[in-house]
Coordinates of C-alpha atoms and ligand atoms in Angstrom, one line a residue:
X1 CA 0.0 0.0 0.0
X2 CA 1.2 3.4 -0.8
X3 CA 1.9 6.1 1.5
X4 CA -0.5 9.6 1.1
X5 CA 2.3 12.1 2.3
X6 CA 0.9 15.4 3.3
X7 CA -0.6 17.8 1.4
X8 CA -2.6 20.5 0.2
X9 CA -5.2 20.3 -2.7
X10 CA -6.3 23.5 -4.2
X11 CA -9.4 23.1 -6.5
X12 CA -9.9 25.7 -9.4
X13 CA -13.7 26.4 -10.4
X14 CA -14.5 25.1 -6.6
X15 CA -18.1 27.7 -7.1
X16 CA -18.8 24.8 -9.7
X17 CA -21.4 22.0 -10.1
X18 CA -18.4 19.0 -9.9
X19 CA -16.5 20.4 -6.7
X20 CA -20.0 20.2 -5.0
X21 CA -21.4 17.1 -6.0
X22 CA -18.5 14.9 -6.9
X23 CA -15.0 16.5 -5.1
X24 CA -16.2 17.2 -1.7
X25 CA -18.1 14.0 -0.8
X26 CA -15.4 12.4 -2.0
X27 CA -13.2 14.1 0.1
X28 CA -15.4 13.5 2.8
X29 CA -15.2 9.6 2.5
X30 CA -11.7 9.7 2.4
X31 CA -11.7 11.6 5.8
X32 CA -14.5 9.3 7.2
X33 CA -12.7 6.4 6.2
X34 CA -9.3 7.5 7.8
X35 CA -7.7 7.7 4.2
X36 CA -6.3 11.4 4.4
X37 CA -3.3 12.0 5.7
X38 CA -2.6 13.7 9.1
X39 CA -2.1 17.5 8.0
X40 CA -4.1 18.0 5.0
X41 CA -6.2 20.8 4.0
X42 CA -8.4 22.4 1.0
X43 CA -8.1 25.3 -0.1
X44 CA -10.9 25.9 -3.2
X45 CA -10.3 28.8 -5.9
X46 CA -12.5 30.4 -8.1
X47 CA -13.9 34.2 -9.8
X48 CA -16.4 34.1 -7.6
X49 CA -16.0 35.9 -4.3
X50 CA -16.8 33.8 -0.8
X51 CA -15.7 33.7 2.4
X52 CA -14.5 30.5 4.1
X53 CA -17.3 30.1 5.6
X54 CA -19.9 30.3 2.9
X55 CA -17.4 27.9 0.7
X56 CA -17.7 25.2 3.9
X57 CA -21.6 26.0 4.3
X58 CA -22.1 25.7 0.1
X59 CA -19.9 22.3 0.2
X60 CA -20.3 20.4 3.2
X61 CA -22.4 21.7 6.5
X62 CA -25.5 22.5 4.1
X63 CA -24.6 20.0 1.5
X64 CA -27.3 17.1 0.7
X65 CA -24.3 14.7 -0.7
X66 CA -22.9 14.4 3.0
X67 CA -24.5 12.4 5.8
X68 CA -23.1 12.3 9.5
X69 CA -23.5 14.1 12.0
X70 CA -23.5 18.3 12.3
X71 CA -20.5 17.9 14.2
X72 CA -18.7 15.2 12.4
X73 CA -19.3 17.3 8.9
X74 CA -18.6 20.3 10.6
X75 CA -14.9 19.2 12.3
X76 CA -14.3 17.8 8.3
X77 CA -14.8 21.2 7.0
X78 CA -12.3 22.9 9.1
X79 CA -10.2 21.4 6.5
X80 CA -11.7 23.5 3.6
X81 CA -10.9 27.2 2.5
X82 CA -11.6 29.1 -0.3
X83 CA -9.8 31.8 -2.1
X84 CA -11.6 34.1 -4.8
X85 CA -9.2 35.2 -8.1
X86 CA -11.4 38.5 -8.5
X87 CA -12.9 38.5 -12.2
X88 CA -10.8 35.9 -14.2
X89 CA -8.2 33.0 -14.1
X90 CA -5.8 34.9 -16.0
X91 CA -4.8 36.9 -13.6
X92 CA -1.3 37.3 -11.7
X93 CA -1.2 35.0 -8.5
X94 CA 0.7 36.6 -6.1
X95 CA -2.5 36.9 -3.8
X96 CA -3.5 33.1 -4.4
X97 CA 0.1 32.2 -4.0
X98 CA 0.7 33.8 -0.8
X99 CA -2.2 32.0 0.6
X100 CA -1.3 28.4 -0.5
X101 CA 2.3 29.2 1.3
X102 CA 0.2 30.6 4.1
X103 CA -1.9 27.5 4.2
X104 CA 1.0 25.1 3.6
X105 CA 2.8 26.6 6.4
X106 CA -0.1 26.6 8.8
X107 CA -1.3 23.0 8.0
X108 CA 2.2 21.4 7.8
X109 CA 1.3 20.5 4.3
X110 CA 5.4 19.6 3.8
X111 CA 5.0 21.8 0.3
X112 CA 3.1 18.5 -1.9
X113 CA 0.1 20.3 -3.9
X114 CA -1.9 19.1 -5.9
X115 CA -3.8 21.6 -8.4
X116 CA -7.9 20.2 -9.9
X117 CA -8.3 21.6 -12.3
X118 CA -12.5 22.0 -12.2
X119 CA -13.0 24.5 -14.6
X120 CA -13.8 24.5 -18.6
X121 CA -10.8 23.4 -20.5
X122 CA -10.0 26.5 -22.2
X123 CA -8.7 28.1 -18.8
X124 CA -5.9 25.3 -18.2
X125 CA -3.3 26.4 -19.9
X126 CA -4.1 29.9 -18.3
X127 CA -3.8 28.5 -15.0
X128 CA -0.8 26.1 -15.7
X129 CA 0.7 29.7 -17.3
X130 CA 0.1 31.5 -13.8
X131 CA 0.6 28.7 -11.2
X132 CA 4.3 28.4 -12.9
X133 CA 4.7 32.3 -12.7
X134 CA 4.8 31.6 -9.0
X135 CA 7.2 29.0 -9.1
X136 CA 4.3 26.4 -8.1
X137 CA 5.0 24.1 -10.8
X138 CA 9.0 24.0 -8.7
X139 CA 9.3 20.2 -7.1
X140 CA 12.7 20.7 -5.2
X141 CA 10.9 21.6 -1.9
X142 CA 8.1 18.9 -2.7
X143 CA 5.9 17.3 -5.6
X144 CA 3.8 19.1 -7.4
X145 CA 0.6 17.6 -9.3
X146 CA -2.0 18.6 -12.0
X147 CA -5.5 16.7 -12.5
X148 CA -7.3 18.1 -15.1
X149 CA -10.8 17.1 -16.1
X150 CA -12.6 15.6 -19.2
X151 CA -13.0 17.1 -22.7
X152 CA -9.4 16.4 -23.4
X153 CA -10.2 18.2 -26.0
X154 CA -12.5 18.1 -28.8
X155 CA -10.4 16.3 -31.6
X156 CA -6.9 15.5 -32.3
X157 CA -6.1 19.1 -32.9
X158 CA -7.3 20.3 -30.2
X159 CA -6.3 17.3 -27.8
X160 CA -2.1 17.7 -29.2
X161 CA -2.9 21.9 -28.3
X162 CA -4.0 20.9 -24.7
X163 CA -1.1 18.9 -24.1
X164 CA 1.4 21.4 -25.5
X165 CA -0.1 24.0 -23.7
X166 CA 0.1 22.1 -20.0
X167 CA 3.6 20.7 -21.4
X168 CA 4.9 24.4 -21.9
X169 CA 4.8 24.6 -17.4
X170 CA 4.1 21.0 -15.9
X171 CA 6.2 17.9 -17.0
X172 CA 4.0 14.9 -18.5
X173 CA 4.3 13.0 -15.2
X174 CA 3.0 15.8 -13.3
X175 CA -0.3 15.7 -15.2
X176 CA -3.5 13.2 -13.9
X177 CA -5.6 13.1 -17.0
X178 CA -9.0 12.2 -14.9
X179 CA -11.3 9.3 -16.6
X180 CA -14.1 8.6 -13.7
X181 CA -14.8 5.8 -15.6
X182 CA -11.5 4.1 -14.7
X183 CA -11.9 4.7 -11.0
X184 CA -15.0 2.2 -11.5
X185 CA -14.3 -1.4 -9.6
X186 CA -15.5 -3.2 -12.4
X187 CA -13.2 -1.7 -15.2
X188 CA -10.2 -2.3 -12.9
X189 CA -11.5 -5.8 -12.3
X190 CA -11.1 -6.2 -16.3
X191 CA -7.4 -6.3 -15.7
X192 CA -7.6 -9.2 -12.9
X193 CA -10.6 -11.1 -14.6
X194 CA -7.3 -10.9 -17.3
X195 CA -4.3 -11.3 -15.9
X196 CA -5.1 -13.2 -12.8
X197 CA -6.8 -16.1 -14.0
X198 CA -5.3 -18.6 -16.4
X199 CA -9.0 -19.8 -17.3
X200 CA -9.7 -16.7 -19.4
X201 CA -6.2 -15.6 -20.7
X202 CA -5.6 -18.8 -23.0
X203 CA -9.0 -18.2 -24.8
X204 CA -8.6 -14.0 -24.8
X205 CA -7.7 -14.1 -28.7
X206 CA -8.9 -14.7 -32.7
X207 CA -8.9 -18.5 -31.9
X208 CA -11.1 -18.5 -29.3
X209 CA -13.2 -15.5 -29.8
X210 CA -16.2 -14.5 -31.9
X211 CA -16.3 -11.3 -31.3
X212 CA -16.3 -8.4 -28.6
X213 CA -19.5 -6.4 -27.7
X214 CA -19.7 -3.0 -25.6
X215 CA -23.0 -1.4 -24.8
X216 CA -22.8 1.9 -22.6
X217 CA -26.7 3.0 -22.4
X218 CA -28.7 5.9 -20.6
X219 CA -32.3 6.0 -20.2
X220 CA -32.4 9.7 -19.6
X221 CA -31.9 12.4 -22.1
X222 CA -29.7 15.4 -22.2
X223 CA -31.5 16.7 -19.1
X224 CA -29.9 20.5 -17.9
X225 CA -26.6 19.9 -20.7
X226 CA -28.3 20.3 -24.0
X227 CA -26.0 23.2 -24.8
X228 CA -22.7 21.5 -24.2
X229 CA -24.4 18.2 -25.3
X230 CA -25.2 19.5 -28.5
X231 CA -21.6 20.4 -29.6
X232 CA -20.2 17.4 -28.1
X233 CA -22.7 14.8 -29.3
X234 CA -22.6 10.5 -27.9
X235 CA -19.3 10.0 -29.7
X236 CA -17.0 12.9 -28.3
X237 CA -18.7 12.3 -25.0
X238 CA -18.3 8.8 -24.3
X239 CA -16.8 6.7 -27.3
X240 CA -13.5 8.7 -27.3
X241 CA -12.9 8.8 -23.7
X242 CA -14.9 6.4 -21.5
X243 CA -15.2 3.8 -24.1
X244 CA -12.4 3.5 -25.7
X245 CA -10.4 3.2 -22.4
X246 CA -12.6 0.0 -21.7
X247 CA -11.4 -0.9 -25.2
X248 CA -8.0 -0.4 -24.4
X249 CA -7.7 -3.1 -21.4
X250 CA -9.7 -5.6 -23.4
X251 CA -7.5 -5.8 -26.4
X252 CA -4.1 -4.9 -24.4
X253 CA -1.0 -7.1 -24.5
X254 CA -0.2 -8.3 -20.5
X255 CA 2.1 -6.0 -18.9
X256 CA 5.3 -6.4 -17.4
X257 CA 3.9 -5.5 -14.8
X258 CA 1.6 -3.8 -12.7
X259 CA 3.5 -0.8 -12.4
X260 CA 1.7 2.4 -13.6
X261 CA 4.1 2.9 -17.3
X262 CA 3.8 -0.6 -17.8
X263 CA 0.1 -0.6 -17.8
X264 CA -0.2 2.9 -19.2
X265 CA 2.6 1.2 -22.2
X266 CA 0.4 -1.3 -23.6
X267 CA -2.7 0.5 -23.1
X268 CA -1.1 3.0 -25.6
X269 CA 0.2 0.3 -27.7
X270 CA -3.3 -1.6 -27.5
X271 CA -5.4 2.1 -28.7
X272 CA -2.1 2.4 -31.7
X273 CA -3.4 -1.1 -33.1
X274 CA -7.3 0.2 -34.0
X275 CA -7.3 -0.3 -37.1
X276 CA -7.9 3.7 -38.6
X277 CA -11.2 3.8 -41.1
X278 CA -10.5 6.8 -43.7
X279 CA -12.2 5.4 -46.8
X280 CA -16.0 7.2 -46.8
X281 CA -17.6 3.5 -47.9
X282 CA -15.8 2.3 -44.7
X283 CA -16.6 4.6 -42.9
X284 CA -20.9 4.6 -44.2
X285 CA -20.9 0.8 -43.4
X286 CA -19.0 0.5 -40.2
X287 CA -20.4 3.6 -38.0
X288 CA -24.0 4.4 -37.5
X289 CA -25.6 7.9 -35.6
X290 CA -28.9 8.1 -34.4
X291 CA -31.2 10.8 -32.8
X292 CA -34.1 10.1 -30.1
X293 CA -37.1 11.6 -31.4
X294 CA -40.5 12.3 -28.9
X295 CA -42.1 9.1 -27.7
X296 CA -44.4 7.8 -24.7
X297 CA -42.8 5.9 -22.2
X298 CA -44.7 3.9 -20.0
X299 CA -48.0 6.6 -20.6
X300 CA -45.5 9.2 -20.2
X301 CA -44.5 11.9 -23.0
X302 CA -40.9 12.1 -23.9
X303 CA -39.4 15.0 -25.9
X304 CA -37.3 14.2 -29.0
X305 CA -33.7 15.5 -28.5
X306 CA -34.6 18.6 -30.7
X307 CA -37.1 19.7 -28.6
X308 CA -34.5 19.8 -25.3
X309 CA -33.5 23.0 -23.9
X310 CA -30.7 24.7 -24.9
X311 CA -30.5 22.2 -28.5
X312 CA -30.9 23.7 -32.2
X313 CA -33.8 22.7 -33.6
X314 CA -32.4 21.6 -36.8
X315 CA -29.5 19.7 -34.6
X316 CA -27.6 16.9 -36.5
X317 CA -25.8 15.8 -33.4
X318 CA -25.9 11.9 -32.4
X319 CA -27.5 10.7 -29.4
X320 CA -26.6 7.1 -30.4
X321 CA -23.4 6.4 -32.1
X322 CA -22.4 2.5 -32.3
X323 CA -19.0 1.6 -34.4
X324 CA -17.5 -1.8 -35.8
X325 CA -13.8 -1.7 -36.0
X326 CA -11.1 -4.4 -36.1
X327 CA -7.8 -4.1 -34.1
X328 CA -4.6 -4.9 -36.2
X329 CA -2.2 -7.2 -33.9
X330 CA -1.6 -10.8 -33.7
X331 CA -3.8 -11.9 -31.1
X332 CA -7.3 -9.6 -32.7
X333 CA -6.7 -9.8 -36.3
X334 CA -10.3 -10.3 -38.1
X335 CA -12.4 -9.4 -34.5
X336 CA -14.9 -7.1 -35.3
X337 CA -15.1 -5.0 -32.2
X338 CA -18.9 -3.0 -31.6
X339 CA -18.7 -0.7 -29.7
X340 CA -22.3 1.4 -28.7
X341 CA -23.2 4.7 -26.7
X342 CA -26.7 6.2 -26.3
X343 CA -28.7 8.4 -24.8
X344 CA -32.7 7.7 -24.2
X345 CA -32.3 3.5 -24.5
X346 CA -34.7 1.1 -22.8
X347 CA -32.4 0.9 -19.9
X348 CA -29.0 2.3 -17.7
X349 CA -26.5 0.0 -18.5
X350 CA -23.0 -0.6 -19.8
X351 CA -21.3 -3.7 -19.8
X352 CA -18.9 -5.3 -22.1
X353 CA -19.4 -8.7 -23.4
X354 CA -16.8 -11.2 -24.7
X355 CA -18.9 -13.8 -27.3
X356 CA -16.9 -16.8 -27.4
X357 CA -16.9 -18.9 -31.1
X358 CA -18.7 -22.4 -31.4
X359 CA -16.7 -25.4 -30.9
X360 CA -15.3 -26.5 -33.7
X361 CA -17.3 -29.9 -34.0
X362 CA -20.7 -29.6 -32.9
X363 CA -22.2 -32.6 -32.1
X364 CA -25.3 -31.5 -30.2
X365 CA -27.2 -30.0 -32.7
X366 CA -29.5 -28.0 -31.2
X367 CA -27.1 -24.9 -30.3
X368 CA -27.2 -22.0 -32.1
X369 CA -25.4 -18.6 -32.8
X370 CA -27.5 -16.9 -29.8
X371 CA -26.2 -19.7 -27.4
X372 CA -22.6 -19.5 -27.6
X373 CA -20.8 -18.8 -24.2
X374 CA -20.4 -15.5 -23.6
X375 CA -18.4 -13.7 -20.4
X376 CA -19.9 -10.8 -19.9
X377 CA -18.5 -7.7 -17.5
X378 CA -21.0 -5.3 -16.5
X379 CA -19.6 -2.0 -15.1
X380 CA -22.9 -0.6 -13.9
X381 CA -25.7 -0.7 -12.3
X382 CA -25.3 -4.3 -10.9
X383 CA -21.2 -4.2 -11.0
X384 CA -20.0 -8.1 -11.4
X385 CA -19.3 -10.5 -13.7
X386 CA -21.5 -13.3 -15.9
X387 CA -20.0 -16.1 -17.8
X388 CA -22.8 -17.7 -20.1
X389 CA -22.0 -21.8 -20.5
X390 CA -23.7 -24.8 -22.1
X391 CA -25.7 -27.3 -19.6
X392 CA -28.0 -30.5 -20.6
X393 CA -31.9 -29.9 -20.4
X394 CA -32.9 -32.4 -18.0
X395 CA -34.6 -35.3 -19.4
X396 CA -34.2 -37.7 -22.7
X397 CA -31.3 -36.6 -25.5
X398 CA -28.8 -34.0 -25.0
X399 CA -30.6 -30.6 -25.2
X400 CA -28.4 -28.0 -24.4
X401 CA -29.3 -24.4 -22.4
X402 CA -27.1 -21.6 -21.6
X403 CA -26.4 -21.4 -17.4
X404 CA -25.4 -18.4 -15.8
X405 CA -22.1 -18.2 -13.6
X406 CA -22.6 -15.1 -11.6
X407 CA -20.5 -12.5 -9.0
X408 CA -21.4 -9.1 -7.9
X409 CA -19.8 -7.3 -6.0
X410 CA -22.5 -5.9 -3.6
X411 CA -21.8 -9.8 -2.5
X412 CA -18.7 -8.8 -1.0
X413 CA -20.3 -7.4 1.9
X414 CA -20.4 -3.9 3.7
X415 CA -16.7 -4.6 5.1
X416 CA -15.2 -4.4 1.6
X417 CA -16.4 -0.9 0.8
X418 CA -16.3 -0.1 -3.1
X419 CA -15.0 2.9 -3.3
X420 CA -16.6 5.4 -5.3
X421 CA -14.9 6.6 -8.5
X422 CA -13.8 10.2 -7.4
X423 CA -12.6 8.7 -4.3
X424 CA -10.2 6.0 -5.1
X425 CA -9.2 8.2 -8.3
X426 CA -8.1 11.0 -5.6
X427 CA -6.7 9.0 -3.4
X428 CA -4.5 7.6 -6.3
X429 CA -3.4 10.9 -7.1
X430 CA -2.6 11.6 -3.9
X431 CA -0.3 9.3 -3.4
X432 CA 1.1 9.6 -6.9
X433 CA -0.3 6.4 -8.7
X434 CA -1.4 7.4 -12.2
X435 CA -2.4 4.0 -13.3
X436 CA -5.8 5.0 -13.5
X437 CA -5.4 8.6 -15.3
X438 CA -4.7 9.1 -19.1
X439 CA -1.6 9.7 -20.4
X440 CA -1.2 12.5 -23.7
X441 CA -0.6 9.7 -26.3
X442 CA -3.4 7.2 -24.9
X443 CA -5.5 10.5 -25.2
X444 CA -3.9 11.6 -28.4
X445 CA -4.4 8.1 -30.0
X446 CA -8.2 7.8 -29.3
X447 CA -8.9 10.9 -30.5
X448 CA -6.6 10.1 -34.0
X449 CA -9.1 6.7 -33.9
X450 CA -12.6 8.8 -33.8
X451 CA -11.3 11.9 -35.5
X452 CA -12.5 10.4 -39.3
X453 CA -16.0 9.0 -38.2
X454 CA -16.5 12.6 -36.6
X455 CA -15.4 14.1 -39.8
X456 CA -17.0 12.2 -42.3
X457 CA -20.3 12.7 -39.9
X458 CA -19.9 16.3 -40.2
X459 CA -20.1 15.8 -44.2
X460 CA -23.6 15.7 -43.9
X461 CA -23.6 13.1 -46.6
X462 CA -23.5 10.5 -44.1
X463 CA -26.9 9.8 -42.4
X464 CA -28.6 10.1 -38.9
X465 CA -31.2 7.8 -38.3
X466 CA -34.3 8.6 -35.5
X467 CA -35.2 6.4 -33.2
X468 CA -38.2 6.3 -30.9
X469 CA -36.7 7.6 -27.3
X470 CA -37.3 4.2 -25.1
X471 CA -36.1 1.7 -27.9
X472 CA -32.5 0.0 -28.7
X473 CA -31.6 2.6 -30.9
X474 CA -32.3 3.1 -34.8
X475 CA -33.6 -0.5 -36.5
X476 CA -30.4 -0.5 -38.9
X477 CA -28.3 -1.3 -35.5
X478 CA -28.5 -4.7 -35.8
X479 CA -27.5 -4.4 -39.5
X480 CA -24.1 -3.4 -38.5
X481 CA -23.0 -6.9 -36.6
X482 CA -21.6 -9.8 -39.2
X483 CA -24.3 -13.0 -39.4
X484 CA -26.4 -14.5 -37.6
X485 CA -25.6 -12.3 -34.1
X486 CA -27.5 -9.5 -32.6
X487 CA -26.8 -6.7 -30.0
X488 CA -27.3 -8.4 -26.6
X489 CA -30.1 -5.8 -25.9
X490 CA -28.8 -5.9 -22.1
X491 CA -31.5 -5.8 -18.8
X492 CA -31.2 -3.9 -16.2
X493 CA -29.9 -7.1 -13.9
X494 CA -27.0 -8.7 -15.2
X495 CA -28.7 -12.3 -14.9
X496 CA -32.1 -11.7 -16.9
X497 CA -31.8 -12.9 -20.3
X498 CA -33.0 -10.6 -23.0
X499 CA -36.8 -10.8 -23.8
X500 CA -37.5 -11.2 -20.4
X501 CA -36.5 -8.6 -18.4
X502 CA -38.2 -5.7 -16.7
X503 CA -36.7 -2.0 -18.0
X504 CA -37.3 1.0 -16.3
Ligands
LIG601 P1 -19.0 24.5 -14.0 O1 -19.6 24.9 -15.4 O2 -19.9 24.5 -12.9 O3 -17.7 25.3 -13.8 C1 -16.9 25.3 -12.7 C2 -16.5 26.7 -12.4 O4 -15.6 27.2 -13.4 C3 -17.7 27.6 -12.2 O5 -18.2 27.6 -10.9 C4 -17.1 29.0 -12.6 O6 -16.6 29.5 -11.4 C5 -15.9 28.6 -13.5 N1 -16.3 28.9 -14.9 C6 -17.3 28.3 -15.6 N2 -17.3 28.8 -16.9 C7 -16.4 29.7 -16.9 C8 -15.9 30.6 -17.9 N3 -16.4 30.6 -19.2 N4 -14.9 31.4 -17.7 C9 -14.3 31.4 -16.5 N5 -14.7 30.6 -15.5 C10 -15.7 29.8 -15.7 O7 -18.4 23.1 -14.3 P2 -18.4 21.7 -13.4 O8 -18.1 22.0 -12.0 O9 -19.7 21.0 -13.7 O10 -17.3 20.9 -14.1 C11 -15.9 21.3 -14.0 C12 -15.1 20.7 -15.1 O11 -15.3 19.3 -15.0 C13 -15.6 21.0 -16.5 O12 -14.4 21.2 -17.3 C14 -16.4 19.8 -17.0 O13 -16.3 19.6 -18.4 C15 -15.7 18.7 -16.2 N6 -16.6 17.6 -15.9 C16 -17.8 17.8 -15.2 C17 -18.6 16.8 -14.8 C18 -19.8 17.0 -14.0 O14 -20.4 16.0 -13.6 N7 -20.1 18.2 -13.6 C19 -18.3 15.4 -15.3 C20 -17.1 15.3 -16.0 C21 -16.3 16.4 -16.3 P3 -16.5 31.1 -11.1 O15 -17.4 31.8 -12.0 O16 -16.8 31.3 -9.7 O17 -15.0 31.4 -11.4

């Protein structure tokens, strides 16, 4: 187990929506569960002016994300502090600066900061710009760390000009690209499930395996973030960050091992290997977009996503986006990979599923495409793992069912608490394990991966197909996976077998 030295973490755009609802209580778990380390303290930064006081009330004493008691929350927020930059983030930080010593000083913080960066993307370089003005990018007199948050930019151009711009003041391993997808239990679990188990490693390759399925679905809409939604669309927002990461540890070569750079190595070399689809024709028959248009769920009317607030009416952005893609290596050459994201689907879900081929001789007849085994990791709701496998009807002949091999986690029991993602993603940074953050090329390689889909999209020659909001997405989907196969149209619990589950 690491050790979290002391330290002070000072939290740009800490008037914002993600400091409130997603920072803090983390925080707070880490202090309830003892994980902070003995002189630590908070000091958040933003335009907006607030006293310490207000900051603690606005973030933990009146807060309805932590529960305890007044006093408990109350002794917690002693830790917090808040320092307001006047009108703008490009300003000159003396002031700031001189409180961060002040607070480092006072809180024996032993001069190991780490800067959040919480604020819109265009504004880190700014900040990088200043905080190095002061010398607070400087490591002889202790570490100094960056965690910046998602867009990592909005395509490759923009993703190498983000880089270059925090390269100019912070060295590479000074910057925590944060993914809360990767703090999930389940993703991690991919590289055990892996690694750890010389069941499933033999089989992970072309001989073995049919072909790999991921499904990342909402049931709500765009809700309150139509406007950012609508320049971002499903494919920026989740395939090129979220989902592609998940990609990353299924197709990945085993490490050396578990060290951070080893990991982070062939996750890079794994995202290198997708195989690049330039050629329009390509490109028509392996992606397909799709909007939600207005339906009635359940006697209840939904609005189509160019009725949401905040969306152009004549919006061509996806709200589904699902992609076929082959990886060029050894052990995935002719795998077709599908890979889906949308919003408004029958169901919250994401899970990846590994569908295992036919034996090579069948001699019980009856088994069919839909049957094969499959292994299938579901990263939320119901985190745990399902491995689909052949067993004998009972009775005459040899009629064969799929069985289900189950674990959830929630089986584990209160004692081993699953930490949630902005906690254990923290509390890596703190103690300078960057396993679970992004690097610049794994970043720069997705984005040179998605960059031609988004492109030929924004043609306009390429179509967007509607779909009723509450349904598996446009009726081509299915169209876009080879044979006899279908999207495993997942339920809400892992265990249910499609056609019989309840969705919300
Ligand atoms: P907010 O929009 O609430 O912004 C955070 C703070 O940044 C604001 O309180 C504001 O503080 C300052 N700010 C916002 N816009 C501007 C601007 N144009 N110019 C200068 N300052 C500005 O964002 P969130 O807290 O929701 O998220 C922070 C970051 O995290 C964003 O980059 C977002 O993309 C990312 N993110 C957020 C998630 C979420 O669930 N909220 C999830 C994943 C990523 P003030 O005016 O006081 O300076």
């Amino acid at each position: 187990m690491r050790k979290t030295e002391n330290q002070l973490l000072v939290i740009f755009g800490a008037s914002g929506d993600l400091t409130a609802r997603k920072l803090v209580p983390a925080l707070y778990k880490l202090y309830k569960d003892k994980h902070l380390p003995e002189h630590f303290a908070v000091l958040g930064v933003a335009r907006s002016f607030m006293t310490d006081e207000e900051f603690r009330k606005r973030v933990a004493l009146e807060s309805k994300y932590l529960d305890d008691s007044e006093e408990f929350i109350a002794a917690f927020s002693e830790k917090l502090f808040y320092e307001d930059l006047h009108k703008k983030y490009d300003v000159d930080y003396r002031e700031l600066n001189e409180r961060i010593q002040d607070l480092n000083t006072t809180y024996q913080c032993d001069n190991n900061i780490i800067f959040y960066l919480s604020t819109p993307p265009s504004l880190f370089e700014a900040i990088a710009k200043n905080l190095t003005a002061k010398g607070l990018n400087d490591e002889r007199l202790g570490w100094k760390r960056l965690i910046v948050e998602k867009p990592f930019g909005y395509s490759l151009e923009t993703a190498k000009s983000l880089n270059e711009g925090l390269h100019r003041y912070f060295k590479e391993s000074q910057i925590y690209r944060i993914d809360h997808y990767l703090g999930k239990e389940t993703v991690q679990n991919i590289l055990v499930t892996r690694f750890a188990n010389s069941i499933f490693e033999p089989l992970w390759n072309r001989d073995y395996i049919h072909h790999v399925e991921i499904t990342n679905a909402e049931s709500g809409g765009v809700e309150s973030r139509g406007g950012y939604y609508d320049k971002s669309g499903a494919l920026r927002d989740m395939f090129q960050s979220h989902l592609l990461q998940l990609v990353a540890l299924i197709v990945m070569e085993p490490p050396l091992s578990a060290n951070p750079e080893e990991i982070r190595n062939e996750k890079m070399k794994a995202l290198k290997s997708l195989r690049l689809m330039t050629d329009p024709k390509v490109l028509e028959k392996n992606t397909i977009r799709g909007q939600y248009l207005a339906s009635e769920i359940e006697g209840e009317k939904v609005k189509g996503y160019r009725e949401e607030v905040d969306v152009d009416p004549d919006s061509t952005t996806e709200t589904y986006a699902a992609v076929k893609f082959y990886v060029d290596n050894w052990r995935w050459a002719d795998v077709p990979f599908y890979v889906r994201t949308a919003k408004r689907m029958p169901t919250k879900v994401t899970e990846v599923v590994i569908h295992f081929k036919s034996p090579h001789h069948q001699i019980f007849k009856n088994s069919d495409m839909n049957k094969d085994n499959k292994l299938i990791i579901r990263i939320q709701p119901d985190e745990g793992i399902l491995v689909k496998f052949g067993v004998k009807v009972p009775g005459q002949g040899f009629a064969v069912e799929r069985g289900n091999l189950d674990f959830y986690y929630e089986s584990l029991g209160d004692e081993s608490h699953i930490m949630e993602a902005y906690e254990r993603l923290l509390l890596d940074a703190m103690q300078g394990d960057a396993t679970l953050y992004a690097r610049a090329d794994e970043v720069e390689a997705a984005w040179r991966f998605t960059d031609p889909i988004l492109d030929h999209w924004k043609k306009g020659d390429a179509k967007i197909y509607g779909y009723s909001a509450g349904v598996w997405g446009p009726q081509h989907a299915d169209e876009l996976i080879e044979g006899k196969s279908m999207w495993r149209n997942p339920c809400e619990n892992l265990a249910d077998d499609a056609g019989y589950c309840v969705i919300e």
